[in-house]
CSV table of C-alpha atoms in Angstrom, one decimal:
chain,number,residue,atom,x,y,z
A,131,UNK,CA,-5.8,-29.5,43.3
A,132,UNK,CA,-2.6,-27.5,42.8
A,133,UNK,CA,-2.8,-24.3,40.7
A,134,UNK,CA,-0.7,-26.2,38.0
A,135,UNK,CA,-3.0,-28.5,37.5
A,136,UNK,CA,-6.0,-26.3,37.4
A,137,UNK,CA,-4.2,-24.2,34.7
A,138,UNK,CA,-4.0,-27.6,32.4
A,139,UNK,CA,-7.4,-28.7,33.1
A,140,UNK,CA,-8.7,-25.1,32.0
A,141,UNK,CA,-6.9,-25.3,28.8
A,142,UNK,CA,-5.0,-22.1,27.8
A,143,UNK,CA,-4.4,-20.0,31.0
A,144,UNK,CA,-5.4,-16.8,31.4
A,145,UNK,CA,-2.4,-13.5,31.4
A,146,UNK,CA,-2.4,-11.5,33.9
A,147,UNK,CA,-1.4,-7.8,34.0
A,148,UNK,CA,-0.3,-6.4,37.2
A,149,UNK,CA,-0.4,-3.1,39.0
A,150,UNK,CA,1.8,-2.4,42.2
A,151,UNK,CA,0.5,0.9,44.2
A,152,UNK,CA,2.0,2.2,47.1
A,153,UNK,CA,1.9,5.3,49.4
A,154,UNK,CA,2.2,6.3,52.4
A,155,UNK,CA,-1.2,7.9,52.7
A,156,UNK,CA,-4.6,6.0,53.0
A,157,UNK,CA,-6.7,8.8,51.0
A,158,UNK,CA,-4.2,8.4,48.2
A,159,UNK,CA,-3.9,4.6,48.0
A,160,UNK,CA,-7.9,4.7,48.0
A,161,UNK,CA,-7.8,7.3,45.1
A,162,UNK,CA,-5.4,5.0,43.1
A,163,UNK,CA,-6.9,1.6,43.7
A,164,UNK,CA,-10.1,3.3,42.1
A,165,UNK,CA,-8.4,5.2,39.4
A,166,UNK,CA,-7.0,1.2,38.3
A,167,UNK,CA,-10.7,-0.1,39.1
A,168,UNK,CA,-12.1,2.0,36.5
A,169,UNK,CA,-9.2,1.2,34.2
A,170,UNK,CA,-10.4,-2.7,34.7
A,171,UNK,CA,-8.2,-3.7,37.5
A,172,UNK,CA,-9.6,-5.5,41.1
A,173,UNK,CA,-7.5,-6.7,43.9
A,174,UNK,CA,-5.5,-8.7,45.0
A,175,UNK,CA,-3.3,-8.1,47.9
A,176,UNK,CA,-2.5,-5.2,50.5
A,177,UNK,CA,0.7,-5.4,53.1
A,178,UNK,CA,1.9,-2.4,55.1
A,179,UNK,CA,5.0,-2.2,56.7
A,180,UNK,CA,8.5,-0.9,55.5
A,181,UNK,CA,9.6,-1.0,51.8
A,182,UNK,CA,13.2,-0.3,50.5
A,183,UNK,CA,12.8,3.3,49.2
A,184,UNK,CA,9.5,5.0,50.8
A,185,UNK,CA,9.9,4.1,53.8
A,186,UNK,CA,6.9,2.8,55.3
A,187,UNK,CA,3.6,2.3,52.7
A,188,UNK,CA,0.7,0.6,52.3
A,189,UNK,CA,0.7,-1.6,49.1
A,190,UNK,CA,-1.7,-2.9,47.4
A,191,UNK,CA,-1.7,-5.1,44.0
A,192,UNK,CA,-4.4,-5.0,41.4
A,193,UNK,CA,-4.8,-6.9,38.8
A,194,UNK,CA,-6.8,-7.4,35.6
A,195,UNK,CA,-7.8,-10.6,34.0
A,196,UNK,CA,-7.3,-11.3,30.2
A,197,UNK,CA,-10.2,-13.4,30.0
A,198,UNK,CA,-12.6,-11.6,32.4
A,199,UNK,CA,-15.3,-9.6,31.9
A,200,UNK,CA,-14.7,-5.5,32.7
A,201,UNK,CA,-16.4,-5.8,35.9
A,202,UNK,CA,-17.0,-1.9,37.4
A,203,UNK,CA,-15.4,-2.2,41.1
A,204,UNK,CA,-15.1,1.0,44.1
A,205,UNK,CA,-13.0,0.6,46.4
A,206,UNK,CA,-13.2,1.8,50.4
A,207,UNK,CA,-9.7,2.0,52.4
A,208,UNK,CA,-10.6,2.3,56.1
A,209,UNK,CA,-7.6,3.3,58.4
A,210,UNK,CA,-7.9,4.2,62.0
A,211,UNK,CA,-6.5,3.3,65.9
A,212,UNK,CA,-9.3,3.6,67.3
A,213,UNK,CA,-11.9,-0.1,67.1
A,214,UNK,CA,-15.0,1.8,67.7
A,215,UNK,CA,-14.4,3.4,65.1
A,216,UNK,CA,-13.1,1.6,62.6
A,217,UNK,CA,-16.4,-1.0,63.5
A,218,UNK,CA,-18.6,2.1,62.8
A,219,UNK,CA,-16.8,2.8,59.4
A,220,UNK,CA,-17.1,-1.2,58.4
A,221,UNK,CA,-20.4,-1.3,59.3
A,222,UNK,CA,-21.9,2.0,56.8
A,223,UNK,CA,-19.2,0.5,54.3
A,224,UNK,CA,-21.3,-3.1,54.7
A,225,UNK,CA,-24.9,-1.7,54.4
A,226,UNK,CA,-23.8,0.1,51.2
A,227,UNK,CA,-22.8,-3.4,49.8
A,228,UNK,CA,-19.0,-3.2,50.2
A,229,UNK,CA,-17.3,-6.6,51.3
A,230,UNK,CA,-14.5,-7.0,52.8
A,231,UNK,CA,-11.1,-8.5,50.9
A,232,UNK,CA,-7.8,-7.6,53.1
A,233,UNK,CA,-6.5,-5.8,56.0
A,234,UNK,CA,-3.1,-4.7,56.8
A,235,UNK,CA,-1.4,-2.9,59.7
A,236,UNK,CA,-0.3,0.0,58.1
A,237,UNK,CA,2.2,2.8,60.3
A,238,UNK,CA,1.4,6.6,58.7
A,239,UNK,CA,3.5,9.3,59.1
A,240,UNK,CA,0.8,11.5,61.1
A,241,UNK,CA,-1.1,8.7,63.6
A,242,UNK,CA,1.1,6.0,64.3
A,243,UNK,CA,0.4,2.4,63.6
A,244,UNK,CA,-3.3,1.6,62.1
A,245,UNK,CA,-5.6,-1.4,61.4
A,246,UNK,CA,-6.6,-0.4,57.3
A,247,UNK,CA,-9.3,-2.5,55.8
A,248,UNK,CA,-10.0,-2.5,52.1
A,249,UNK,CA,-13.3,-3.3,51.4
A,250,UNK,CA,-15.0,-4.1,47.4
A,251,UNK,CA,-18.3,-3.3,45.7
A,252,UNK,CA,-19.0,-4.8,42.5
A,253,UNK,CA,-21.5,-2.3,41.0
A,254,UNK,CA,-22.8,-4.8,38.9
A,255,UNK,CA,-24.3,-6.8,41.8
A,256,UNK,CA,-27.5,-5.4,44.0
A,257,UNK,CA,-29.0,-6.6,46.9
A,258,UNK,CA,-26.6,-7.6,49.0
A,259,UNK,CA,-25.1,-6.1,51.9
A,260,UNK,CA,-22.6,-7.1,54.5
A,261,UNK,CA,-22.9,-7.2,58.6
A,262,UNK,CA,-19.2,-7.0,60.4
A,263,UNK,CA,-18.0,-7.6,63.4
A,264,UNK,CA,-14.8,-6.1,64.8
A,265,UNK,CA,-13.3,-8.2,67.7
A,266,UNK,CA,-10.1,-6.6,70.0
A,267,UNK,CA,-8.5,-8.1,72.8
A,268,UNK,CA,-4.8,-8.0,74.3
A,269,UNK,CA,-5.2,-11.6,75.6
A,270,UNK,CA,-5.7,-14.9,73.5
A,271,UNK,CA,-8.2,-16.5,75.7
A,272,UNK,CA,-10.9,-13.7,75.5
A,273,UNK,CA,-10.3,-13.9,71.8
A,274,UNK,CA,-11.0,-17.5,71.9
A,275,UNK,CA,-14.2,-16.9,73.4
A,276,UNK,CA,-15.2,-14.3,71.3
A,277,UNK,CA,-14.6,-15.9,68.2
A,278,UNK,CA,-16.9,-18.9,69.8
A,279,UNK,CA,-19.8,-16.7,70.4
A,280,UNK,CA,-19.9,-14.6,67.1
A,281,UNK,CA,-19.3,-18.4,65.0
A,282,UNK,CA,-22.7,-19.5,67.1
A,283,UNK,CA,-24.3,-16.0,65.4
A,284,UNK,CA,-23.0,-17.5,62.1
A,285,UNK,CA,-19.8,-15.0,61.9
A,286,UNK,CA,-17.3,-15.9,59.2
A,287,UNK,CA,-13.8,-15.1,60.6
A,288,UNK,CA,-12.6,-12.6,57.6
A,289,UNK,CA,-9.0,-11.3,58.9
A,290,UNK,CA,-6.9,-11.2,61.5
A,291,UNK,CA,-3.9,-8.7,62.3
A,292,UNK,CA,-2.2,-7.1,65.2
A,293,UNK,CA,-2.2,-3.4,65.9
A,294,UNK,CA,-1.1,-0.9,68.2
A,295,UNK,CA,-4.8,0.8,69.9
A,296,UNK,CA,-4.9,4.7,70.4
A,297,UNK,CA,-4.0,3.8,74.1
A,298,UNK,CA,-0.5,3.0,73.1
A,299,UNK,CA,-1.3,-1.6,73.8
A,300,UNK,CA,-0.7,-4.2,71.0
A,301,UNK,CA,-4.3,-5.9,70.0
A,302,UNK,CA,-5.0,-9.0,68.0
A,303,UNK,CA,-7.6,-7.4,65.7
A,304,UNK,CA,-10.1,-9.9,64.3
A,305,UNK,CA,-13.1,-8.7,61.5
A,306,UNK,CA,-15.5,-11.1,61.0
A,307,UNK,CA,-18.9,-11.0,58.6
A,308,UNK,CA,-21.8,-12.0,57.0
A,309,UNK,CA,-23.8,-11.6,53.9
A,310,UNK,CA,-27.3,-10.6,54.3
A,311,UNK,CA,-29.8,-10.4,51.0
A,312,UNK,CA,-31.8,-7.5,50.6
């Protein structure tokens, strides 16, 4: 059903107001997206690359629904080169009950090119955490057959990217996850 149509079925649509952060550091972008969570905002998008005046960010968009209820959202930005690591970081992020809702490759001005993740806890909902997979190959096929394998363990394919790796090679970066109730 097109969005058009959804919006005339629903009767009056809802407004939307918009935020538009961007920065060229992770621990700031984190610090903001939570600042506008608190303020009644959640997200919706993240891209990283080069903008037209601060050269390259990470931005994200929040917005807050008219007709929605003040939900009380945190928000985790995970950036690293390194996919051991970054799998660690998921994974603590996952048994606290954060989920996953984008990824970016996002180039800082101190490490190079990174894979970031933003990941989203409602603190309204309990009992629920998250299991990830991080998946990292150069070549296609391996992909392929990973993918295969972690679908057969009932892996949901969440995002994929490319990224440079701390050894200086392009990856495709795949995160995949599951929902697990406590």
């Amino acid at each position: 059903m097109a969005l058009s149509a959804a919006v005339s079925l629903a009767g009056e649509a809802s407004r939307y107001d918009y935020q538009v952060l961007a920065t060229s550091k992770t621990s700031t972008m984190e610090k903001e997206m939570n600042q506008a969570a608190e303020a009644g905002y959640s997200f919706r998008s993240v891209m990283g690359g080069e903008t037209g005046f601060g050269g390259n960010e990470v931005v994200v968009v929040m917005a807050k629904d008219s007709d929605a209820e003040r939900a009380r959202k945190e928000y985790r930005l995970l950036a690293t080169s390194k996919t051991s690591t970054m799998q660690k970081e998921i994974q603590e992020a996952g048994d606290r009950g954060f989920r996953y809702v984008g990824q970016t490759v996002f180039e800082s001005a101190f490490r190079g090119k990174e894979v970031s993740v933003i990941l989203e806890r409602d603190n309204a909902q309990t009992g629920v955490r998250y299991v990830y997979k991080l998946l990292a190959t150069t070549k296609t096929s391996t992909m392929q057959k990973e993918l295969q394998e972690a679908g057969a363990e009932g892996f949901d394919l969440l995002g994929m990217t490319v990224g440079k790796t701390a050894f200086g090679g392009s990856e495709l970066v795949c995160f995949l996850g599951k929902a697990l109730k406590q």
